[in-house]
PDB file of C-alpha atoms and ligand atoms in Angstrom:
ATOM      1  CA  MET A   1      -0.228   0.008  -0.193  1.00 48.00           C
ATOM      2  CA  VAL A   2       1.737   3.039  -1.341  1.00 46.00           C
ATOM      3  CA  GLU A   3      -0.792   5.517  -1.507  1.00 51.00           C
ATOM      4  CA  PRO A   4      -0.220   7.174   2.018  1.00 82.00           C
ATOM      5  CA  VAL A   5       3.335   7.814   1.957  1.00 95.00           C
ATOM      6  CA  ARG A   6       4.160  11.246   0.694  1.00 97.00           C
ATOM      7  CA  GLY A   7       7.312  13.225  -0.058  1.00 97.00           C
ATOM      8  CA  ILE A   8       8.657  16.642  -1.110  1.00 97.00           C
ATOM      9  CA  VAL A   9       9.440  16.660  -4.951  1.00 97.00           C
ATOM     10  CA  PHE A  10      10.971  19.408  -6.809  1.00 95.00           C
ATOM     11  CA  ASP A  11      11.425  18.172 -10.268  1.00 95.00           C
ATOM     12  CA  VAL A  12      10.140  15.371 -12.524  1.00 97.00           C
ATOM     13  CA  LYS A  13      13.097  14.715 -15.591  1.00 96.00           C
ATOM     14  CA  ARG A  14      11.283  13.040 -18.529  1.00 96.00           C
ATOM     15  CA  TYR A  15      14.021  11.689 -21.015  1.00 95.00           C
ATOM     16  CA  ALA A  16      16.879  12.075 -18.729  1.00 94.00           C
ATOM     17  CA  LEU A  17      20.252  10.477 -20.355  1.00 94.00           C
ATOM     18  CA  HIS A  18      23.135  10.824 -17.886  1.00 91.00           C
ATOM     19  CA  ASP A  19      21.303   9.365 -14.519  1.00 93.00           C
ATOM     20  CA  GLY A  20      21.878   5.418 -15.592  1.00 95.00           C
ATOM     21  CA  PRO A  21      21.347   3.261 -18.107  1.00 96.00           C
ATOM     22  CA  GLY A  22      19.052   4.174 -21.230  1.00 97.00           C
ATOM     23  CA  ILE A  23      16.358   6.569 -21.113  1.00 97.00           C
ATOM     24  CA  ARG A  24      15.607   7.421 -17.518  1.00 97.00           C
ATOM     25  CA  VAL A  25      12.708   9.273 -15.652  1.00 98.00           C
ATOM     26  CA  THR A  26      14.689  11.164 -12.869  1.00 98.00           C
ATOM     27  CA  VAL A  27      12.962  12.078  -9.615  1.00 98.00           C
ATOM     28  CA  HIS A  28      14.272  14.983  -7.763  1.00 97.00           C
ATOM     29  CA  LEU A  29      13.606  14.666  -4.345  1.00 98.00           C
ATOM     30  CA  LYS A  30      13.669  17.844  -2.018  1.00 97.00           C
ATOM     31  CA  GLY A  31      16.341  18.187   1.087  1.00 97.00           C
ATOM     32  CA  CYS A  32      20.049  17.697   1.420  1.00 97.00           C
ATOM     33  CA  PRO A  33      22.331  17.413   4.361  1.00 97.00           C
ATOM     34  CA  LEU A  34      25.378  19.062   1.923  1.00 97.00           C
ATOM     35  CA  SER A  35      25.973  22.100   0.536  1.00 94.00           C
ATOM     36  CA  CYS A  36      28.480  21.546  -2.388  1.00 96.00           C
ATOM     37  CA  TRP A  37      29.869  24.589  -3.614  1.00 95.00           C
ATOM     38  CA  TRP A  38      29.242  23.432  -7.104  1.00 95.00           C
ATOM     39  CA  CYS A  39      25.850  22.010  -6.427  1.00 94.00           C
ATOM     40  CA  HIS A  40      23.967  22.256  -9.666  1.00 90.00           C
ATOM     41  CA  ASN A  41      20.162  21.805  -7.857  1.00 91.00           C
ATOM     42  CA  PRO A  42      20.885  24.313  -5.254  1.00 91.00           C
ATOM     43  CA  GLU A  43      16.847  25.108  -5.073  1.00 88.00           C
ATOM     44  CA  GLY A  44      16.833  21.405  -3.924  1.00 92.00           C
ATOM     45  CA  GLN A  45      18.852  21.781  -1.032  1.00 92.00           C
ATOM     46  CA  ASP A  46      16.486  22.936   1.781  1.00 90.00           C
ATOM     47  CA  PHE A  47      13.463  20.486   2.518  1.00 91.00           C
ATOM     48  CA  ASN A  48      10.666  22.334   2.515  1.00 91.00           C
ATOM     49  CA  PRO A  49       8.608  23.889  -0.532  1.00 93.00           C
ATOM     50  CA  ARG A  50      10.385  27.511  -1.125  1.00 89.00           C
ATOM     51  CA  LEU A  51       9.362  30.665  -3.197  1.00 92.00           C
ATOM     52  CA  LEU A  52      11.882  31.494  -6.067  1.00 90.00           C
ATOM     53  CA  PHE A  53      12.030  34.811  -7.738  1.00 89.00           C
ATOM     54  CA  ARG A  54      13.768  35.803 -10.964  1.00 87.00           C
ATOM     55  CA  GLY A  55      14.014  39.145 -10.637  1.00 86.00           C
ATOM     56  CA  ASN A  56      15.445  39.557 -14.159  1.00 86.00           C
ATOM     57  CA  ARG A  57      12.041  38.287 -15.435  1.00 91.00           C
ATOM     58  CA  CYS A  58       9.585  40.774 -13.153  1.00 93.00           C
ATOM     59  CA  ILE A  59       8.257  43.346 -14.991  1.00 93.00           C
ATOM     60  CA  ALA A  60       7.224  45.125 -11.932  1.00 91.00           C
ATOM     61  CA  CYS A  61       3.177  45.252 -12.521  1.00 93.00           C
ATOM     62  CA  ASP A  62       2.357  44.651  -8.751  1.00 92.00           C
ATOM     63  CA  ARG A  63       0.015  41.729  -9.383  1.00 95.00           C
ATOM     64  CA  CYS A  64       1.761  39.798  -6.617  1.00 96.00           C
ATOM     65  CA  LEU A  65       1.283  42.536  -3.706  1.00 94.00           C
ATOM     66  CA  CYS A  66      -2.319  42.279  -3.750  1.00 93.00           C
ATOM     67  CA  SER A  67      -2.367  38.461  -3.842  1.00 96.00           C
ATOM     68  CA  CYS A  68      -0.146  37.518  -0.626  1.00 96.00           C
ATOM     69  CA  PRO A  69      -2.334  36.531   2.034  1.00 96.00           C
ATOM     70  CA  ARG A  70       0.887  37.293   4.578  1.00 96.00           C
ATOM     71  CA  GLY A  71       1.932  40.407   3.318  1.00 95.00           C
ATOM     72  CA  ALA A  72       5.155  39.183   2.580  1.00 96.00           C
ATOM     73  CA  ILE A  73       5.672  41.365  -0.550  1.00 95.00           C
ATOM     74  CA  SER A  74       6.718  44.843  -0.623  1.00 94.00           C
ATOM     75  CA  ALA A  75       7.975  47.028  -3.536  1.00 92.00           C
ATOM     76  CA  GLU A  76      10.915  49.023  -2.631  1.00 85.00           C
ATOM     77  CA  GLU A  77      11.974  51.662  -5.241  1.00 82.00           C
ATOM     78  CA  GLY A  78      10.318  49.618  -8.141  1.00 79.00           C
ATOM     79  CA  ARG A  79      11.779  46.330  -7.126  1.00 86.00           C
ATOM     80  CA  MET A  80       9.660  43.622  -5.557  1.00 89.00           C
ATOM     81  CA  THR A  81      11.060  41.794  -2.242  1.00 89.00           C
ATOM     82  CA  THR A  82       9.507  38.926  -0.142  1.00 91.00           C
ATOM     83  CA  ASP A  83      10.097  38.669   3.127  1.00 91.00           C
ATOM     84  CA  SER A  84      11.019  35.201   3.532  1.00 87.00           C
ATOM     85  CA  ASN A  85       9.894  34.997   7.608  1.00 91.00           C
ATOM     86  CA  LEU A  86       6.414  35.683   6.447  1.00 95.00           C
ATOM     87  CA  CYS A  87       6.171  33.737   3.064  1.00 95.00           C
ATOM     88  CA  LEU A  88       4.269  30.305   3.391  1.00 94.00           C
ATOM     89  CA  ALA A  89       5.127  29.254  -0.110  1.00 93.00           C
ATOM     90  CA  CYS A  90       1.496  28.949  -0.820  1.00 94.00           C
ATOM     91  CA  GLY A  91       2.030  29.825  -4.342  1.00 95.00           C
ATOM     92  CA  ARG A  92      -0.683  32.530  -4.771  1.00 96.00           C
ATOM     93  CA  CYS A  93       1.789  35.118  -6.172  1.00 97.00           C
ATOM     94  CA  ALA A  94       3.308  32.627  -8.274  1.00 96.00           C
ATOM     95  CA  GLU A  95      -0.414  31.808 -10.016  1.00 96.00           C
ATOM     96  CA  ALA A  96      -0.593  35.660 -10.155  1.00 97.00           C
ATOM     97  CA  CYS A  97       2.631  36.451 -11.721  1.00 97.00           C
ATOM     98  CA  PRO A  98       2.355  36.852 -16.003  1.00 96.00           C
ATOM     99  CA  SER A  99       6.068  36.734 -16.204  1.00 95.00           C
ATOM    100  CA  GLY A 100       7.156  33.430 -14.710  1.00 94.00           C
ATOM    101  CA  ALA A 101       9.309  35.419 -12.203  1.00 94.00           C
ATOM    102  CA  ARG A 102       7.826  33.949  -8.983  1.00 94.00           C
ATOM    103  CA  GLU A 103       7.845  30.038  -8.932  1.00 93.00           C
ATOM    104  CA  ILE A 104       7.239  27.381  -6.193  1.00 94.00           C
ATOM    105  CA  CYS A 105       9.834  24.794  -6.028  1.00 93.00           C
ATOM    106  CA  GLY A 106       8.975  21.824  -4.445  1.00 95.00           C
ATOM    107  CA  ARG A 107       5.337  19.933  -4.139  1.00 94.00           C
ATOM    108  CA  GLU A 108       3.859  17.228  -2.120  1.00 95.00           C
ATOM    109  CA  MET A 109       3.413  14.160  -3.954  1.00 96.00           C
ATOM    110  CA  SER A 110       2.265  10.643  -3.017  1.00 97.00           C
ATOM    111  CA  ALA A 111       4.796   7.696  -3.868  1.00 97.00           C
ATOM    112  CA  LEU A 112       1.844   6.722  -6.094  1.00 96.00           C
ATOM    113  CA  ASP A 113       1.688   9.854  -8.103  1.00 96.00           C
ATOM    114  CA  VAL A 114       5.339   9.739  -8.494  1.00 97.00           C
ATOM    115  CA  VAL A 115       5.206   6.014 -10.055  1.00 97.00           C
ATOM    116  CA  GLU A 116       2.066   7.362 -11.965  1.00 97.00           C
ATOM    117  CA  ALA A 117       4.167   9.696 -13.517  1.00 97.00           C
ATOM    118  CA  VAL A 118       7.097   7.444 -14.226  1.00 97.00           C
ATOM    119  CA  MET A 119       4.607   4.693 -15.976  1.00 97.00           C
ATOM    120  CA  LYS A 120       3.615   7.258 -18.569  1.00 96.00           C
ATOM    121  CA  GLU A 121       7.254   7.077 -20.241  1.00 96.00           C
ATOM    122  CA  ARG A 122       7.165   3.434 -19.594  1.00 95.00           C
ATOM    123  CA  ILE A 123       7.677   2.397 -23.464  1.00 96.00           C
ATOM    124  CA  PHE A 124      10.812   4.463 -23.628  1.00 95.00           C
ATOM    125  CA  LEU A 125      12.170   3.049 -20.574  1.00 96.00           C
ATOM    126  CA  GLU A 126      11.593  -0.474 -21.584  1.00 95.00           C
ATOM    127  CA  GLN A 127      13.244  -0.079 -25.022  1.00 96.00           C
ATOM    128  CA  SER A 128      16.025   1.711 -23.997  1.00 97.00           C
ATOM    129  CA  GLY A 129      16.695  -0.160 -20.926  1.00 96.00           C
ATOM    130  CA  GLY A 130      16.235   2.504 -18.788  1.00 97.00           C
ATOM    131  CA  GLY A 131      14.061   2.934 -15.868  1.00 98.00           C
ATOM    132  CA  VAL A 132      13.377   5.804 -12.658  1.00 98.00           C
ATOM    133  CA  THR A 133      16.383   7.353 -10.854  1.00 98.00           C
ATOM    134  CA  LEU A 134      15.776   8.929  -7.481  1.00 98.00           C
ATOM    135  CA  SER A 135      17.724  12.048  -7.101  1.00 97.00           C
ATOM    136  CA  GLY A 136      18.126  15.032  -5.150  1.00 91.00           C
ATOM    137  CA  GLY A 137      18.947  16.732  -3.176  1.00 93.00           C
ATOM    138  CA  GLU A 138      19.432  13.719  -1.221  1.00 97.00           C
ATOM    139  CA  PRO A 139      16.785  10.971  -1.709  1.00 98.00           C
ATOM    140  CA  PHE A 140      17.967   9.413   1.689  1.00 98.00           C
ATOM    141  CA  GLU A 141      16.778  12.408   3.351  1.00 97.00           C
ATOM    142  CA  GLN A 142      12.859  10.893   2.690  1.00 97.00           C
ATOM    143  CA  PRO A 143      13.811   7.206   3.325  1.00 97.00           C
ATOM    144  CA  GLU A 144      10.194   6.142   3.601  1.00 97.00           C
ATOM    145  CA  PHE A 145       9.339   7.665   0.345  1.00 98.00           C
ATOM    146  CA  VAL A 146      12.135   6.517  -1.551  1.00 98.00           C
ATOM    147  CA  TYR A 147      11.291   2.958  -0.222  1.00 98.00           C
ATOM    148  CA  ALA A 148       7.597   3.037  -1.144  1.00 98.00           C
ATOM    149  CA  ILE A 149       8.525   4.625  -4.514  1.00 98.00           C
ATOM    150  CA  LEU A 150      11.156   1.560  -5.102  1.00 98.00           C
ATOM    151  CA  GLU A 151       8.984  -0.949  -3.915  1.00 97.00           C
ATOM    152  CA  GLU A 152       6.167   0.019  -6.573  1.00 97.00           C
ATOM    153  CA  CYS A 153       8.506   0.417  -9.309  1.00 97.00           C
ATOM    154  CA  LYS A 154       9.600  -2.970  -8.680  1.00 97.00           C
ATOM    155  CA  ARG A 155       6.057  -4.347  -8.463  1.00 97.00           C
ATOM    156  CA  ARG A 156       5.422  -2.766 -11.859  1.00 97.00           C
ATOM    157  CA  GLY A 157       8.689  -4.035 -13.211  1.00 96.00           C
ATOM    158  CA  ILE A 158      10.684  -0.545 -13.736  1.00 97.00           C
ATOM    159  CA  ARG A 159      14.338  -0.758 -12.927  1.00 97.00           C
ATOM    160  CA  THR A 160      15.567   1.652 -10.702  1.00 98.00           C
ATOM    161  CA  ALA A 161      18.404   3.502  -9.724  1.00 98.00           C
ATOM    162  CA  ILE A 162      19.328   5.848  -6.703  1.00 98.00           C
ATOM    163  CA  ASP A 163      21.765   9.004  -7.121  1.00 98.00           C
ATOM    164  CA  THR A 164      23.053   9.672  -3.571  1.00 98.00           C
ATOM    165  CA  SER A 165      25.880  11.289  -1.580  1.00 98.00           C
ATOM    166  CA  GLY A 166      26.079   8.785   0.517  1.00 98.00           C
ATOM    167  CA  PHE A 167      25.321  10.596   3.601  1.00 98.00           C
ATOM    168  CA  ALA A 168      22.695   9.053   5.366  1.00 97.00           C
ATOM    169  CA  GLU A 169      22.544   6.447   8.197  1.00 97.00           C
ATOM    170  CA  ALA A 170      23.796   3.216   6.896  1.00 98.00           C
ATOM    171  CA  ASP A 171      20.627   0.821   7.708  1.00 97.00           C
ATOM    172  CA  VAL A 172      18.635   3.331   5.547  1.00 97.00           C
ATOM    173  CA  LEU A 173      20.918   2.526   2.583  1.00 97.00           C
ATOM    174  CA  LEU A 174      21.192  -0.840   3.047  1.00 98.00           C
ATOM    175  CA  ASP A 175      17.332  -1.465   3.179  1.00 97.00           C
ATOM    176  CA  THR A 176      16.902  -0.404  -0.303  1.00 98.00           C
ATOM    177  CA  THR A 177      19.425  -2.955  -1.868  1.00 98.00           C
ATOM    178  CA  SER A 178      16.833  -5.311  -2.726  1.00 97.00           C
ATOM    179  CA  LEU A 179      14.922  -2.862  -4.443  1.00 98.00           C
ATOM    180  CA  THR A 180      17.711  -0.823  -6.348  1.00 98.00           C
ATOM    181  CA  ASP A 181      19.351  -1.982  -9.634  1.00 98.00           C
ATOM    182  CA  LEU A 182      21.804   0.390  -9.000  1.00 98.00           C
ATOM    183  CA  TYR A 183      23.489   3.115  -6.979  1.00 98.00           C
ATOM    184  CA  LEU A 184      25.205   6.182  -8.404  1.00 98.00           C
ATOM    185  CA  TYR A 185      27.441   7.335  -5.853  1.00 98.00           C
ATOM    186  CA  ASP A 186      28.936  10.393  -5.309  1.00 97.00           C
ATOM    187  CA  VAL A 187      32.945  10.523  -4.148  1.00 98.00           C
ATOM    188  CA  LYS A 188      33.521  14.213  -4.175  1.00 98.00           C
ATOM    189  CA  HIS A 189      36.878  14.504  -2.053  1.00 98.00           C
ATOM    190  CA  MET A 190      39.194  12.370  -0.156  1.00 98.00           C
ATOM    191  CA  ASP A 191      40.527  14.494   2.126  1.00 98.00           C
ATOM    192  CA  PRO A 192      38.189  14.831   5.003  1.00 98.00           C
ATOM    193  CA  GLU A 193      38.944  18.485   5.801  1.00 98.00           C
ATOM    194  CA  ARG A 194      38.601  19.609   2.443  1.00 98.00           C
ATOM    195  CA  HIS A 195      35.532  17.640   1.750  1.00 98.00           C
ATOM    196  CA  LYS A 196      33.940  19.385   4.740  1.00 98.00           C
ATOM    197  CA  GLU A 197      35.105  22.534   3.870  1.00 97.00           C
ATOM    198  CA  TYR A 198      33.403  22.201   0.161  1.00 97.00           C
ATOM    199  CA  THR A 199      30.279  20.175   1.061  1.00 97.00           C
ATOM    200  CA  GLY A 200      29.826  21.095   4.683  1.00 97.00           C
ATOM    201  CA  VAL A 201      30.218  17.473   5.814  1.00 97.00           C
ATOM    202  CA  ASP A 202      32.622  15.160   6.758  1.00 95.00           C
ATOM    203  CA  ASN A 203      33.231  12.318   4.355  1.00 98.00           C
ATOM    204  CA  ASP A 204      33.762   9.447   7.085  1.00 98.00           C
ATOM    205  CA  ILE A 205      30.030   8.313   6.795  1.00 98.00           C
ATOM    206  CA  ILE A 206      30.202   8.385   3.095  1.00 98.00           C
ATOM    207  CA  LEU A 207      33.102   5.995   2.374  1.00 98.00           C
ATOM    208  CA  SER A 208      31.836   3.709   5.110  1.00 98.00           C
ATOM    209  CA  ASN A 209      28.737   3.546   3.610  1.00 98.00           C
ATOM    210  CA  LEU A 210      30.559   2.893   0.227  1.00 98.00           C
ATOM    211  CA  ARG A 211      32.087   0.044   1.692  1.00 98.00           C
ATOM    212  CA  LYS A 212      29.096  -1.465   3.489  1.00 98.00           C
ATOM    213  CA  LEU A 213      27.042  -1.241   0.005  1.00 98.00           C
ATOM    214  CA  ARG A 214      29.621  -2.974  -1.976  1.00 97.00           C
ATOM    215  CA  GLU A 215      29.505  -5.490   0.643  1.00 97.00           C
ATOM    216  CA  SER A 216      26.371  -6.141   0.496  1.00 97.00           C
ATOM    217  CA  GLY A 217      26.631  -6.934  -3.370  1.00 97.00           C
ATOM    218  CA  ALA A 218      24.837  -3.708  -4.532  1.00 97.00           C
ATOM    219  CA  ALA A 219      25.741  -2.573  -7.936  1.00 98.00           C
ATOM    220  CA  ILE A 220      27.446   0.996  -7.714  1.00 98.00           C
ATOM    221  CA  VAL A 221      28.846   3.284 -10.446  1.00 97.00           C
ATOM    222  CA  ALA A 222      30.782   6.020  -8.498  1.00 98.00           C
ATOM    223  CA  ARG A 223      30.723   9.613  -9.393  1.00 98.00           C
ATOM    224  CA  MET A 224      32.995  12.605  -9.333  1.00 98.00           C
ATOM    225  CA  PRO A 225      32.221  16.020  -9.818  1.00 97.00           C
ATOM    226  CA  PHE A 226      35.535  16.946 -11.596  1.00 97.00           C
ATOM    227  CA  ILE A 227      36.224  20.830 -10.232  1.00 97.00           C
ATOM    228  CA  PRO A 228      38.990  22.452 -11.104  1.00 95.00           C
ATOM    229  CA  GLY A 229      41.024  23.981  -8.021  1.00 94.00           C
ATOM    230  CA  VAL A 230      39.038  21.690  -5.663  1.00 96.00           C
ATOM    231  CA  ASN A 231      39.597  18.051  -6.527  1.00 97.00           C
ATOM    232  CA  THR A 232      41.550  17.387  -9.291  1.00 98.00           C
ATOM    233  CA  ASP A 233      44.937  17.331  -8.153  1.00 98.00           C
ATOM    234  CA  ASP A 234      47.233  14.206  -8.165  1.00 98.00           C
ATOM    235  CA  VAL A 235      47.302  13.454  -4.692  1.00 98.00           C
ATOM    236  CA  ASN A 236      43.301  13.315  -4.495  1.00 98.00           C
ATOM    237  CA  LEU A 237      42.840  11.477  -7.845  1.00 98.00           C
ATOM    238  CA  ARG A 238      45.455   8.974  -6.856  1.00 98.00           C
ATOM    239  CA  ALA A 239      43.610   8.850  -3.475  1.00 98.00           C
ATOM    240  CA  THR A 240      40.220   8.660  -5.080  1.00 98.00           C
ATOM    241  CA  GLY A 241      41.651   5.674  -7.352  1.00 98.00           C
ATOM    242  CA  GLU A 242      43.216   3.646  -4.428  1.00 98.00           C
ATOM    243  CA  PHE A 243      40.166   3.837  -2.330  1.00 98.00           C
ATOM    244  CA  LEU A 244      37.835   2.544  -5.086  1.00 98.00           C
ATOM    245  CA  ALA A 245      40.449  -0.223  -5.985  1.00 98.00           C
ATOM    246  CA  LYS A 246      40.508  -1.586  -2.504  1.00 97.00           C
ATOM    247  CA  VAL A 247      36.637  -1.249  -1.954  1.00 97.00           C
ATOM    248  CA  GLY A 248      36.505  -3.517  -5.324  1.00 95.00           C
ATOM    249  CA  GLY A 249      33.666  -4.316  -7.423  1.00 93.00           C
ATOM    250  CA  VAL A 250      32.675  -0.685  -7.881  1.00 96.00           C
ATOM    251  CA  ALA A 251      31.802  -0.674 -11.832  1.00 93.00           C
ATOM    252  CA  ALA A 252      33.404   2.285 -12.747  1.00 96.00           C
ATOM    253  CA  LEU A 253      34.126   5.925 -11.948  1.00 97.00           C
ATOM    254  CA  SER A 254      32.149   8.804 -13.942  1.00 97.00           C
ATOM    255  CA  LEU A 255      34.219  11.778 -13.800  1.00 98.00           C
ATOM    256  CA  LEU A 256      31.494  14.431 -14.465  1.00 96.00           C
ATOM    257  CA  PRO A 257      33.185  17.730 -15.769  1.00 96.00           C
ATOM    258  CA  TYR A 258      32.165  21.058 -14.095  1.00 95.00           C
ATOM    259  CA  HIS A 259      30.390  23.589 -16.011  1.00 89.00           C
ATOM    260  CA  SER A 260      28.814  26.836 -15.457  1.00 84.00           C
ATOM    261  CA  ALA A 261      25.279  26.152 -15.352  1.00 86.00           C
ATOM    262  CA  ALA A 262      25.581  25.971 -11.643  1.00 87.00           C
ATOM    263  CA  GLU A 263      26.536  29.400 -11.701  1.00 87.00           C
ATOM    264  CA  ASP A 264      23.689  30.778 -13.859  1.00 80.00           C
ATOM    265  CA  LYS A 265      21.250  28.583 -11.631  1.00 81.00           C
ATOM    266  CA  HIS A 266      22.569  30.309  -8.332  1.00 85.00           C
ATOM    267  CA  GLY A 267      22.488  33.583 -10.071  1.00 77.00           C
ATOM    268  CA  ARG A 268      19.204  33.284 -11.465  1.00 72.00           C
ATOM    269  CA  TRP A 269      17.438  32.473  -8.043  1.00 71.00           C
ATOM    270  CA  GLY A 270      19.613  35.183  -6.176  1.00 71.00           C
ATOM    271  CA  MET A 271      21.678  32.432  -4.140  1.00 79.00           C
ATOM    272  CA  ASP A 272      25.366  33.240  -3.386  1.00 86.00           C
ATOM    273  CA  TYR A 273      27.806  30.627  -5.838  1.00 92.00           C
ATOM    274  CA  ARG A 274      31.274  30.243  -4.004  1.00 92.00           C
ATOM    275  CA  LEU A 275      33.133  28.785  -7.311  1.00 93.00           C
ATOM    276  CA  SER A 276      32.191  31.896  -9.411  1.00 90.00           C
ATOM    277  CA  GLY A 277      34.427  32.365 -12.444  1.00 87.00           C
ATOM    278  CA  ALA A 278      35.618  28.675 -12.220  1.00 90.00           C
ATOM    279  CA  LEU A 279      36.418  27.121 -15.758  1.00 91.00           C
ATOM    280  CA  PRO A 280      35.403  23.979 -17.198  1.00 94.00           C
ATOM    281  CA  PRO A 281      38.123  21.389 -16.937  1.00 96.00           C
ATOM    282  CA  THR A 282      40.078  20.625 -20.411  1.00 96.00           C
ATOM    283  CA  GLU A 283      39.716  17.762 -22.264  1.00 96.00           C
ATOM    284  CA  TYR A 284      43.429  16.969 -21.738  1.00 96.00           C
ATOM    285  CA  SER A 285      43.068  17.157 -17.992  1.00 97.00           C
ATOM    286  CA  LEU A 286      39.957  14.761 -17.780  1.00 98.00           C
ATOM    287  CA  ARG A 287      42.071  12.384 -20.036  1.00 97.00           C
ATOM    288  CA  ARG A 288      45.049  12.906 -17.930  1.00 98.00           C
ATOM    289  CA  ALA A 289      43.188  12.394 -14.418  1.00 98.00           C
ATOM    290  CA  ALA A 290      41.175   9.293 -16.049  1.00 98.00           C
ATOM    291  CA  GLY A 291      44.729   7.645 -16.930  1.00 98.00           C
ATOM    292  CA  ILE A 292      45.791   8.332 -13.235  1.00 98.00           C
ATOM    293  CA  ILE A 293      42.515   6.536 -11.874  1.00 98.00           C
ATOM    294  CA  GLU A 294      42.685   3.749 -14.370  1.00 98.00           C
ATOM    295  CA  GLY A 295      46.593   3.376 -13.264  1.00 98.00           C
ATOM    296  CA  CYS A 296      45.060   2.310  -9.649  1.00 98.00           C
ATOM    297  CA  GLY A 297      42.758  -0.428 -11.490  1.00 97.00           C
ATOM    298  CA  VAL A 298      39.713   1.488 -11.662  1.00 97.00           C
ATOM    299  CA  LYS A 299      37.671   1.961 -14.811  1.00 97.00           C
ATOM    300  CA  VAL A 300      36.931   5.318 -15.627  1.00 98.00           C
ATOM    301  CA  ALA A 301      34.357   7.062 -17.707  1.00 96.00           C
ATOM    302  CA  ILE A 302      34.273  10.759 -18.627  1.00 95.00           C
ATOM    303  CA  GLY A 303      30.729  12.156 -18.460  1.00 87.00           C
ATOM    304  CA  GLY A 304      27.590  10.992 -17.196  1.00 69.00           C
TER     305      GLY A 304
HETATM  306  S1  SF4 B   1       4.270  32.349  -1.724  1.00 88.30           S
HETATM  307 FE1  SF4 B   1       2.369  32.989  -0.583  1.00 88.30          FE
HETATM  308  S2  SF4 B   1       2.986  33.671   1.464  1.00 88.30           S
HETATM  309 FE2  SF4 B   1       4.949  33.831  -0.044  1.00 88.30          FE
HETATM  310  S3  SF4 B   1       4.968  35.532  -0.950  1.00 88.30           S
HETATM  311 FE3  SF4 B   1       3.753  34.195  -2.400  1.00 88.30          FE
HETATM  312  S4  SF4 B   1       1.658  34.565  -1.806  1.00 88.30           S
HETATM  313 FE4  SF4 B   1       2.880  35.587  -0.056  1.00 88.30          FE
HETATM  314  S1  SF4 B   2       3.959  39.626 -10.276  1.00 88.30           S
HETATM  315 FE1  SF4 B   2       5.636  38.879 -11.153  1.00 88.30          FE
HETATM  316  S2  SF4 B   2       5.821  40.444 -12.676  1.00 88.30           S
HETATM  317 FE2  SF4 B   2       4.266  41.523 -11.406  1.00 88.30          FE
HETATM  318  S3  SF4 B   2       5.434  42.270 -10.068  1.00 88.30           S
HETATM  319 FE3  SF4 B   2       5.166  40.326  -8.999  1.00 88.30          FE
HETATM  320  S4  SF4 B   2       6.910  39.156  -9.395  1.00 88.30           S
HETATM  321 FE4  SF4 B   2       7.001  41.032 -10.770  1.00 88.30          FE
END
């Protein structure tokens, strides 16, 4: 019985091509305990639905002003401002806004709603060897919701993957192994202090969970966001390769090249971006990094 289990989702992406084999439906669950500098989905970090405002789309029509039951919106020198302490993310201003400047990020869905959305794409998923990928935020922040979605997908023959930071209770992760065909597991930095600096959390739990997940026999593709100046030095590349080789059985490490879409997205939503001006890696640096890691005995793929 999956219907009573509900969670918060901020995007359901159809025809995703980089979140596991084949064509995927990627369901982004809201909430993440990490705050990575390069986060591509910063709007998914906090757990609750949230009002997002794109100032560059605002045409100062004032329609939102009178739509807010909380009086959270003010016009100051022609600029609309919203008091986040008063805003309840009810969405009325977003409905009133003619220019798409206001948007509510995050909505409550039942596990069954999610599976029904996935089922609409079933023919593409089956023909391409794809399936559903639960992503985030961090999906394991909503463990019961994740479990209910996986259970129903399995019952309906949909293949499943989880894209995780690995920062979760070990038991919560291990509970899903019988329902999950593939884990896409982030390994962001091997140095605990630098990991904490760039993501906000230690890497102890993450690395220990990866070992436990492998011991359980789970299929894993490790993923490393390849961020020049953050984790691309030879010491870290070698440490990553040696760690994965020692864990053993990880199908491959995908190097995910940094790109500036994250900066655009932070800017669009008025959020600070701490890697401002960072450039994507060169083809040469990616191939060189792949060589170092493969030298440790780990297969490497560049890209998703
Ligand atoms: S989402 Fe609702 S409470 Fe928040 S500013 Fe808009 S109308 Fe007001
Ligand atoms: S309704 Fe939209 S376009 Fe009009 S003032 Fe409010 S935010 Fe700007």
